[in-house]
Amino acid sequence: MSHAARDQRPRTTRRIAAITSAVAALSLTLGACTGGADADDDGTPTISVMVIKHPLTKPMTEMAWVAQLEEEAGVEITWEEVSADWDQKKNPMLAAGDIPDLIIGGNAINDADLATFGSLFEDLSDDMAALPNVQEMFDDVDGAELLATSTDGKVQALPSFKNFWPTAISHQYINQQWLDELGLEAPTTWDELYDVLVAFKEGDPNGNGEADEIPMDFSPVGTGGFGYFQPMMLLGSTGMQIVGGGGQGYFLEDGEVKNFFVDERYRDVVEFLNRCWAAGLISPDAFTQDYSTYQSVARGTGDTARVGFSWGWSGSDRFGPGVYQQYTAMAPLLQEEGQSEPVRWSYDFETLTRNHVAMSAASENKDAVLRVIDAFYSPDISVQVLFGDLGTNVEKTGDAYAVLPPADANLDPSTWKWTSSLADNGPIYLREDMQVELPTDLAEAVEDAVPLQDAYADLDVDADVFPSLFLKMTPEDINSTNLNNTAMLGVTMPKFAEWVTAGGAGDGWDDYVTQVEQLGLEQNLEVMQRYYDEYIAAKG
């Protein structure tokens, strides 16, 4: 996961004038992007595919599995590769109605896009005979077909399923070597964590004679809500069950949909973070650094670590090969000693993820495009889309696969994966019965999740895990809730940064709650409660 943790944040509405002016410029770069399949001289159809990639990922034509995909589907593919500013490219393209045969990427075409521009995309619900691998996924993976199906019964974007992933993407780490150097025990409560962080700041635990230790760091927090490797993990200390790292604040409690942005337990987390900030225990760059800086700083210099406490996918991915062995994975913290509330942790639904490939309704060679889609979901191609080419990245013996160590010794397995292939962004179906020897980072992440298991032990998933992934709304409800969320997040996210760095959450709390509720929160909670109740009733 790691380097491309999914950002499922709401998209900012674009002004019509900006879209109109951008369409002409975009048409020059997309060229003959319109859905349609020309044929080569030998009659082989040519398929246009736009793929939304991580910046680390090498060109598609350098991936050996691409040639295998073309051969299996009997096509040639022209690739349009996007590694930055996808929203700026997407909105004008959709407004112009000029799209390629396929668009590939993790939630690149999201439910809101399908609600607004649904006529551009093929309804695959009546094409399952041509998509046997997809049909197999729908038959065998609980929730896969539901996730792909809109309220009017259409299937316009297909999910990915990758078995083996842990329940949580964010894991919690502390530098055990620093604890040992200072004669400290691992903290179990917020107060104990605070004391340990102070010791990290003042005690020179990395032993280099410099005050360069960063007691706590977290991944960049944007404007659209919370995600992986961020301090909303601490909400679990209060007994709150968040999803996907926090997202836009919605959570479930005893069957009732709520939002933590107006919950006093959220204020408790913010005030604790402000206490840490005021004492100089959080990286001063936490609100300004980009993700690559967040990663690189934690990797230290040589065997000298810089960060004491943080969140990440795996120890080696977060802290790098030079220092990761200094760190140990931690259980969730208690908010306070002796509390009656159970401790929880984020539930992330990462094995099954939405909207990885969508097909143009205007494709001139529909059969060829369907063959490409289905080939993506075959076992061999799926493994290679996720981990890289057979031979270089993956060894296949019979029906078994073993993910190989990075060919570049300077890269950890997670970075290598994102460099080598589409990784989590691609259309993937890793069957539950597949034999896969996992890469060391994934095996490590599974092991690092063990201290979190008690937080899930007595969890009632239906009553206490908000199933946002599976709530399929009407276009009208999608648009109204998104508008309300955009308005609310325009207040809540700046307030988070302000309250952490300058304080004042307690003094301004009541007025803040009133303001957020008036921006549409109550309406959204009512809508989401209705969809949640319908979802539970449908499950029987």
XYZ file of C-alpha atoms in Angstrom:
540
model
C 0.000 0.000 0.000
C 2.083 2.769 1.458
C 3.363 5.047 -1.269
C 0.025 5.459 -2.910
C -2.390 5.190 -0.044
C -5.710 5.793 -1.573
C -7.137 9.297 -1.379
C -10.934 8.967 -1.349
C -11.562 12.579 -0.613
C -14.330 14.652 -2.169
C -13.475 16.474 -5.378
C -13.669 20.247 -5.495
C -16.340 21.544 -7.848
C -14.808 23.200 -10.894
C -16.121 26.415 -12.415
C -17.809 25.960 -15.794
C -15.647 28.621 -17.379
C -12.470 26.856 -16.271
C -13.723 23.567 -17.682
C -14.646 25.164 -21.007
C -11.243 26.767 -21.463
C -9.411 23.590 -20.467
C -11.250 21.294 -22.870
C -9.593 22.725 -25.961
C -6.122 22.438 -24.446
C -6.750 18.938 -23.152
C -7.947 17.711 -26.527
C -4.479 18.416 -27.905
C -2.836 16.136 -25.337
C -5.422 13.356 -25.401
C -5.556 13.309 -29.189
C -7.519 10.380 -30.491
C -8.591 9.362 -27.026
C -12.255 8.894 -27.885
C -13.561 5.392 -27.267
C -12.943 3.417 -30.408
C -10.746 0.621 -31.669
C -8.948 1.044 -34.962
C -7.280 -1.977 -36.564
C -3.687 -2.557 -37.615
C -2.858 -3.776 -41.091
C -3.142 -7.388 -39.897
C -6.604 -6.752 -38.503
C -5.571 -6.632 -34.847
C -7.804 -4.090 -33.082
C -6.117 -1.178 -31.317
C -7.515 -0.276 -27.908
C -6.980 3.075 -26.194
C -6.372 2.881 -22.451
C -5.813 5.733 -20.021
C -4.079 4.579 -16.859
C -3.739 6.617 -13.678
C -0.372 5.689 -12.191
C 1.772 6.473 -9.214
C 4.662 8.827 -10.066
C 7.132 6.068 -9.202
C 5.684 3.645 -11.745
C 7.718 3.034 -14.897
C 6.179 3.358 -18.409
C 3.618 0.726 -19.348
C 5.606 -0.420 -22.380
C 8.480 -1.427 -20.080
C 6.262 -3.966 -18.282
C 6.499 -7.449 -19.803
C 3.004 -8.424 -18.665
C 1.540 -5.770 -20.958
C 2.605 -7.791 -24.005
C 1.041 -10.887 -22.426
C -2.185 -8.958 -21.855
C -2.260 -7.858 -25.485
C -1.614 -11.396 -26.708
C -4.311 -12.941 -24.521
C -6.871 -10.341 -25.601
C -5.771 -10.263 -29.256
C -5.303 -6.498 -29.304
C -2.722 -3.773 -29.385
C -2.975 -1.103 -26.715
C -2.123 2.574 -26.961
C -1.500 3.931 -23.474
C -2.210 7.397 -22.132
C -0.370 7.576 -18.789
C -1.316 10.076 -16.080
C 0.860 10.420 -12.980
C -0.190 13.837 -11.678
C -3.098 16.300 -11.630
C -5.662 13.658 -12.551
C -8.636 15.744 -11.376
C -7.523 18.675 -13.481
C -7.383 16.364 -16.505
C -10.438 14.285 -15.705
C -13.088 16.948 -15.275
C -12.576 18.659 -18.643
C -12.326 15.283 -20.382
C -15.620 14.073 -18.936
C -17.297 17.388 -19.654
C -16.200 17.085 -23.289
C -17.509 13.517 -23.471
C -14.277 12.363 -25.080
C -12.921 9.311 -23.264
C -10.719 6.335 -24.193
C -11.894 2.736 -24.440
C -10.786 2.069 -20.856
C -9.863 4.197 -17.852
C -7.843 2.347 -15.214
C -6.925 3.483 -11.704
C -8.020 3.092 -8.102
C -11.320 5.013 -7.894
C -10.103 7.111 -10.824
C -13.673 7.185 -12.077
C -15.648 7.419 -8.859
C -19.315 7.045 -8.019
C -19.907 10.784 -8.329
C -18.403 10.746 -11.841
C -20.668 7.856 -12.794
C -23.676 9.668 -11.368
C -22.945 12.804 -13.391
C -21.440 11.349 -16.571
C -22.940 7.863 -16.557
C -23.962 7.970 -20.213
C -20.279 7.951 -21.208
C -19.642 4.533 -19.638
C -20.677 1.058 -20.729
C -23.101 -0.894 -18.551
C -21.342 -4.235 -18.132
C -24.185 -5.958 -16.284
C -25.333 -7.710 -19.473
C -21.784 -8.528 -20.639
C -20.848 -11.068 -17.969
C -20.778 -13.951 -20.450
C -17.791 -12.213 -22.051
C -16.202 -11.565 -18.630
C -15.841 -15.007 -16.985
C -13.053 -13.889 -14.632
C -15.160 -10.961 -13.449
C -18.195 -13.211 -13.040
C -16.053 -15.571 -10.959
C -15.111 -12.653 -8.698
C -18.766 -11.669 -8.357
C -19.724 -15.260 -7.504
C -16.939 -15.961 -5.025
C -16.179 -12.636 -3.299
C -18.784 -11.467 -0.838
C -19.838 -7.920 -1.698
C -17.985 -7.616 -5.013
C -21.072 -7.482 -7.226
C -22.890 -5.237 -4.763
C -19.936 -2.869 -4.749
C -19.973 -2.649 -8.556
C -23.736 -2.208 -8.955
C -25.451 1.179 -8.887
C -28.936 1.829 -7.529
C -30.410 1.407 -11.032
C -28.729 -1.965 -11.524
C -25.887 -0.851 -13.786
C -22.296 -2.082 -13.531
C -20.095 0.666 -14.932
C -16.876 0.321 -12.939
C -15.346 -2.896 -11.645
C -13.674 -3.437 -8.258
C -10.441 -5.172 -7.319
C -10.038 -7.973 -4.821
C -6.664 -8.882 -3.381
C -6.722 -11.520 -0.698
C -4.066 -11.585 2.035
C -4.251 -7.907 3.076
C -4.611 -7.152 6.812
C -7.744 -5.496 8.187
C -5.898 -2.227 8.819
C -3.488 -0.408 6.519
C -2.133 1.908 9.212
C 0.043 0.279 11.864
C 1.553 1.990 14.888
C 5.299 2.021 15.609
C 7.716 3.175 18.259
C 11.509 3.146 18.284
C 12.334 0.320 20.683
C 16.047 1.078 20.540
C 15.359 4.586 21.784
C 13.188 3.221 24.582
C 15.959 0.831 25.598
C 18.604 3.563 25.415
C 16.573 5.722 27.794
C 15.472 2.866 30.056
C 11.784 3.352 29.223
C 8.841 1.009 28.811
C 6.561 1.206 25.786
C 3.639 3.542 26.537
C 0.117 2.173 26.949
C -1.839 5.430 27.498
C -1.815 8.933 26.043
C -0.136 10.352 29.145
C 2.574 7.704 29.003
C 3.078 8.424 25.302
C 3.468 12.127 26.071
C 6.148 11.382 28.691
C 8.012 9.075 26.305
C 7.916 11.685 23.542
C 9.357 14.284 25.918
C 12.175 11.870 26.756
C 12.796 11.293 23.051
C 13.061 15.050 22.515
C 15.378 15.746 25.428
C 17.432 12.578 25.881
C 19.395 12.292 22.575
C 18.286 8.645 22.161
C 19.873 8.296 18.700
C 23.194 9.156 20.327
C 24.554 11.534 17.700
C 24.927 14.474 20.082
C 22.401 16.565 18.142
C 18.880 17.591 19.073
C 17.548 16.262 15.771
C 15.062 13.714 17.095
C 11.445 14.039 15.895
C 9.347 12.471 18.665
C 6.136 12.136 16.578
C 5.335 12.475 12.883
C 2.302 11.722 10.711
C 1.530 11.718 7.012
C 0.340 14.943 5.346
C -3.241 15.914 6.121
C -5.017 17.452 3.154
C -8.238 19.389 2.747
C -10.558 16.479 1.996
C -10.534 14.570 5.270
C -8.262 12.050 6.977
C -6.545 8.967 5.602
C -3.887 6.426 6.370
C -0.919 7.017 8.716
C -2.538 10.029 10.389
C -3.307 10.800 14.048
C -7.021 9.995 13.834
C -5.783 6.512 14.715
C -5.929 7.857 18.276
C -9.731 7.984 18.067
C -9.623 4.235 18.596
C -8.284 4.950 22.087
C -11.653 6.478 22.962
C -13.621 3.435 21.836
C -14.636 4.958 18.507
C -14.555 2.672 15.469
C -13.357 4.644 12.452
C -13.067 3.410 8.867
C -10.297 3.998 6.327
C -8.250 6.180 8.656
C -11.166 8.531 9.303
C -12.157 9.836 5.894
C -14.809 12.536 6.085
C -15.613 11.724 9.680
C -18.514 9.285 9.358
C -18.586 6.336 11.722
C -21.104 3.876 13.136
C -21.994 3.286 16.770
C -24.630 0.735 17.788
C -26.229 0.992 14.363
C -26.369 4.809 14.348
C -24.464 6.830 11.747
C -22.485 9.667 13.340
C -19.682 12.065 12.440
C -16.632 12.500 14.646
C -15.984 16.098 13.611
C -18.734 17.145 16.065
C -17.975 14.462 18.656
C -16.220 15.429 21.891
C -13.940 12.407 21.574
C -12.491 14.024 18.444
C -11.934 17.198 20.451
C -10.066 15.102 23.027
C -7.689 13.856 20.316
C -7.168 17.374 18.973
C -6.413 18.738 22.440
C -3.925 15.936 23.105
C -2.190 16.693 19.802
C -2.087 20.382 20.717
C -0.482 19.470 24.035
C 2.173 17.543 22.096
C 2.633 20.334 19.555
C 3.060 23.000 22.252
C 5.814 20.889 23.827
C 7.630 20.507 20.502
C 6.896 16.799 20.247
C 5.397 16.758 16.720
C 7.432 17.439 13.616
C 7.240 21.184 12.888
C 6.836 20.227 9.222
C 3.869 17.914 9.812
C 1.389 20.303 8.168
C 3.614 21.461 5.311
C 5.665 18.446 4.181
C 4.664 16.276 1.247
C 4.411 12.503 1.433
C 7.866 11.810 0.042
C 9.426 14.047 2.693
C 7.373 12.354 5.386
C 8.803 9.040 4.222
C 12.396 10.102 3.674
C 12.843 11.896 7.010
C 11.787 8.776 8.920
C 14.471 6.745 7.173
C 17.188 8.647 8.988
C 20.822 8.636 7.917
C 22.628 5.334 7.767
C 21.746 3.591 11.015
C 20.817 6.826 12.808
C 17.044 7.125 13.210
C 15.182 10.432 13.339
C 11.565 9.606 14.283
C 10.400 8.079 17.545
C 6.672 7.351 17.110
C 4.640 7.196 13.911
C 2.215 5.269 11.727
C 2.920 3.345 8.532
C 2.199 0.303 6.351
C 5.145 -1.797 7.560
C 8.268 -1.075 9.551
C 10.598 -1.434 6.566
C 8.387 0.674 4.321
C 7.971 3.432 6.887
C 11.534 3.594 8.201
C 13.629 2.086 5.418
C 16.240 -0.669 5.383
C 18.796 1.253 7.461
C 16.823 1.717 10.673
C 13.519 -0.181 10.526
C 14.779 -2.960 12.796
C 14.948 -0.404 15.605
C 11.131 -0.185 15.603
C 8.408 -2.352 17.058
C 4.718 -2.472 16.188
C 2.414 -1.333 18.991
C -1.068 -2.135 20.218
C -3.605 0.717 20.332
C -3.176 3.071 23.268
C -5.705 3.638 26.020
C -6.935 7.188 26.340
C -6.472 6.850 30.070
C -5.641 4.117 32.534
C -8.618 2.087 33.739
C -11.092 3.341 31.149
C -14.254 1.317 30.560
C -14.452 1.990 26.832
C -13.032 -0.731 24.580
C -10.050 0.173 22.430
C -10.611 0.090 18.658
C -8.576 0.551 15.476
C -9.364 1.628 11.929
C -11.212 -0.941 9.784
C -10.081 -0.372 6.217
C -11.853 -2.700 3.727
C -8.621 -2.867 1.735
C -9.037 -6.347 0.267
C -12.029 -5.237 -1.818
C -11.793 -1.770 -3.353
C -14.053 0.049 -5.759
C -13.864 1.384 -9.299
C -10.610 0.193 -10.858
C -11.647 0.020 -14.524
C -14.436 1.654 -16.535
C -15.243 1.195 -20.228
C -16.418 3.748 -22.758
C -19.945 3.275 -24.071
C -18.673 4.519 -27.441
C -16.033 1.835 -28.008
C -16.152 0.737 -31.642
C -14.829 -2.772 -30.924
C -16.684 -3.757 -27.807
C -15.690 -7.427 -27.906
C -11.984 -6.573 -27.991
C -12.292 -4.178 -25.063
C -14.188 -6.764 -23.023
C -11.393 -9.270 -23.684
C -8.872 -6.776 -22.279
C -10.967 -6.242 -19.147
C -11.342 -9.948 -18.523
C -7.639 -10.615 -19.102
C -6.783 -8.168 -16.321
C -8.740 -10.344 -13.880
C -6.980 -13.591 -14.847
C -4.640 -15.070 -12.181
C -1.329 -14.510 -14.016
C -2.073 -10.952 -15.085
C -3.551 -9.987 -11.701
C -0.434 -11.121 -9.852
C 1.771 -9.173 -12.256
C -0.395 -6.046 -12.177
C 0.019 -6.034 -8.400
C 3.622 -7.166 -7.940
C 5.375 -6.939 -11.341
C 6.549 -9.213 -14.133
C 6.957 -12.965 -13.915
C 10.643 -13.792 -13.753
C 11.780 -10.372 -12.527
C 9.314 -9.708 -9.734
C 7.390 -12.953 -9.349
C 8.399 -16.596 -9.725
C 5.692 -19.017 -10.857
C 5.970 -22.756 -10.165
C 2.961 -24.717 -11.339
C -0.023 -22.813 -9.948
C 1.978 -21.246 -7.115
C 3.529 -17.778 -7.080
C 6.396 -16.391 -5.021
C 7.046 -12.656 -4.952
C 10.789 -12.095 -5.322
C 12.940 -9.591 -3.406
C 13.577 -6.258 -5.149
C 16.079 -6.501 -7.989
C 17.265 -3.071 -6.829
C 18.874 -3.626 -3.423
C 18.409 0.062 -2.613
C 14.612 -0.237 -2.651
C 12.311 -1.795 -0.083
C 9.659 -4.234 -1.417
C 6.809 -1.737 -1.224
C 8.659 0.921 -3.210
C 9.831 -1.745 -5.669
C 6.241 -2.853 -6.246
C 5.071 0.656 -7.069
C 8.080 1.185 -9.327
C 7.526 -2.059 -11.213
C 3.803 -2.167 -11.907
C 0.401 -0.581 -11.304
C 0.261 -2.186 -7.849
C -2.953 -1.394 -5.938
C -4.187 0.962 -8.673
C -4.799 -1.819 -11.183
C -7.769 -4.133 -11.852
C -6.921 -7.254 -9.825
C -8.525 -10.489 -8.709
C -6.332 -12.545 -6.373
C -8.448 -15.603 -5.646
C -8.776 -16.799 -2.071
C -7.409 -20.233 -3.026
C -4.335 -18.917 -4.837
C -0.960 -19.970 -3.460
C 1.130 -16.825 -3.121
C 4.346 -16.479 -1.146
C 3.982 -12.890 -0.042
C 6.626 -10.184 -0.407
C 8.441 -9.375 2.787
C 6.688 -6.012 3.261
C 3.216 -7.567 3.071
C 4.216 -10.465 5.283
C 5.705 -7.889 7.648
C 2.507 -5.790 7.570
C 0.456 -8.869 8.429
C 2.796 -9.536 11.353
C 2.733 -5.876 12.410
C -1.064 -6.083 12.548
C -0.970 -8.784 15.256
C -0.830 -6.234 18.154
C -4.041 -4.703 16.766
C -6.095 -7.904 16.736
C -7.585 -7.488 20.215
C -9.194 -4.268 18.968
C -11.240 -6.319 16.487
C -11.871 -9.385 18.652
C -15.381 -8.527 19.897
C -16.298 -6.090 17.121
C -19.820 -6.295 15.668
C -18.992 -5.388 12.088
C -22.610 -4.827 11.025
C -23.439 -2.581 13.984
C -20.151 -0.758 14.483
C -18.279 -0.523 11.159
C -19.696 2.084 8.796
C -19.954 0.312 5.410
C -19.379 3.414 3.301
C -17.873 1.227 0.596
C -21.201 -0.527 0.005
C -23.711 2.310 0.279
C -24.843 2.886 -3.300
C -26.658 6.207 -3.481
C -28.793 7.787 -6.158
C -27.119 10.497 -8.263
C -29.153 13.128 -6.441
C -28.040 11.948 -3.009
C -24.416 11.617 -4.136
C -24.419 15.197 -5.361
C -26.156 16.656 -2.306
C -24.003 14.810 0.240
C -20.818 15.687 -1.652
C -21.746 19.371 -1.691
C -22.439 19.281 2.035
C -19.197 17.412 2.726
C -17.203 19.956 0.739
C -18.742 22.785 2.750
C -18.149 21.040 6.080
C -14.581 20.046 5.323
C -13.893 23.632 4.334
C -14.409 24.412 8.024
C -13.300 21.257 9.836
C -9.926 20.658 8.211
C -8.566 24.203 8.671
C -9.846 24.078 12.239
C -7.970 20.846 12.848
C -4.683 22.439 11.797
C -5.439 25.606 13.766
C -6.423 23.796 16.948
C -3.440 21.439 16.875
C -0.901 24.196 16.307
C -2.493 27.095 18.224
C -5.018 25.531 20.591
C -8.493 26.863 21.340
C -10.622 23.800 20.587
C -12.304 23.912 23.981
C -13.176 27.608 23.840
C -14.642 27.554 20.338
C -16.179 24.088 20.334
C -19.903 24.857 20.671
C -19.922 27.515 17.956
C -17.909 25.244 15.708
C -20.346 22.346 16.156
C -23.294 24.604 15.348
C -21.571 25.872 12.215
C -20.747 22.366 10.949
C -24.274 21.123 11.617
C -25.725 24.061 9.681
C -23.535 23.250 6.668
C -25.495 20.088 5.976
C -24.269 17.520 8.481
C -27.727 16.665 9.812
C -29.018 16.180 6.268
C -26.096 13.922 5.410
C -26.514 11.836 8.551
C -30.194 11.320 7.755
C -29.411 10.254 4.180
C -26.595 7.911 5.202
C -28.673 6.375 7.988
C -31.385 5.546 5.466
C -28.920 3.870 3.110
C -27.257 2.020 5.965
C -30.607 0.694 7.217
C -31.484 -0.465 3.692
C -28.094 -2.153 3.382
C -28.538 -4.066 6.637
C -32.092 -5.070 5.687
C -30.860 -6.357 2.316
C -28.203 -8.458 4.072
C -31.015 -10.125 5.980
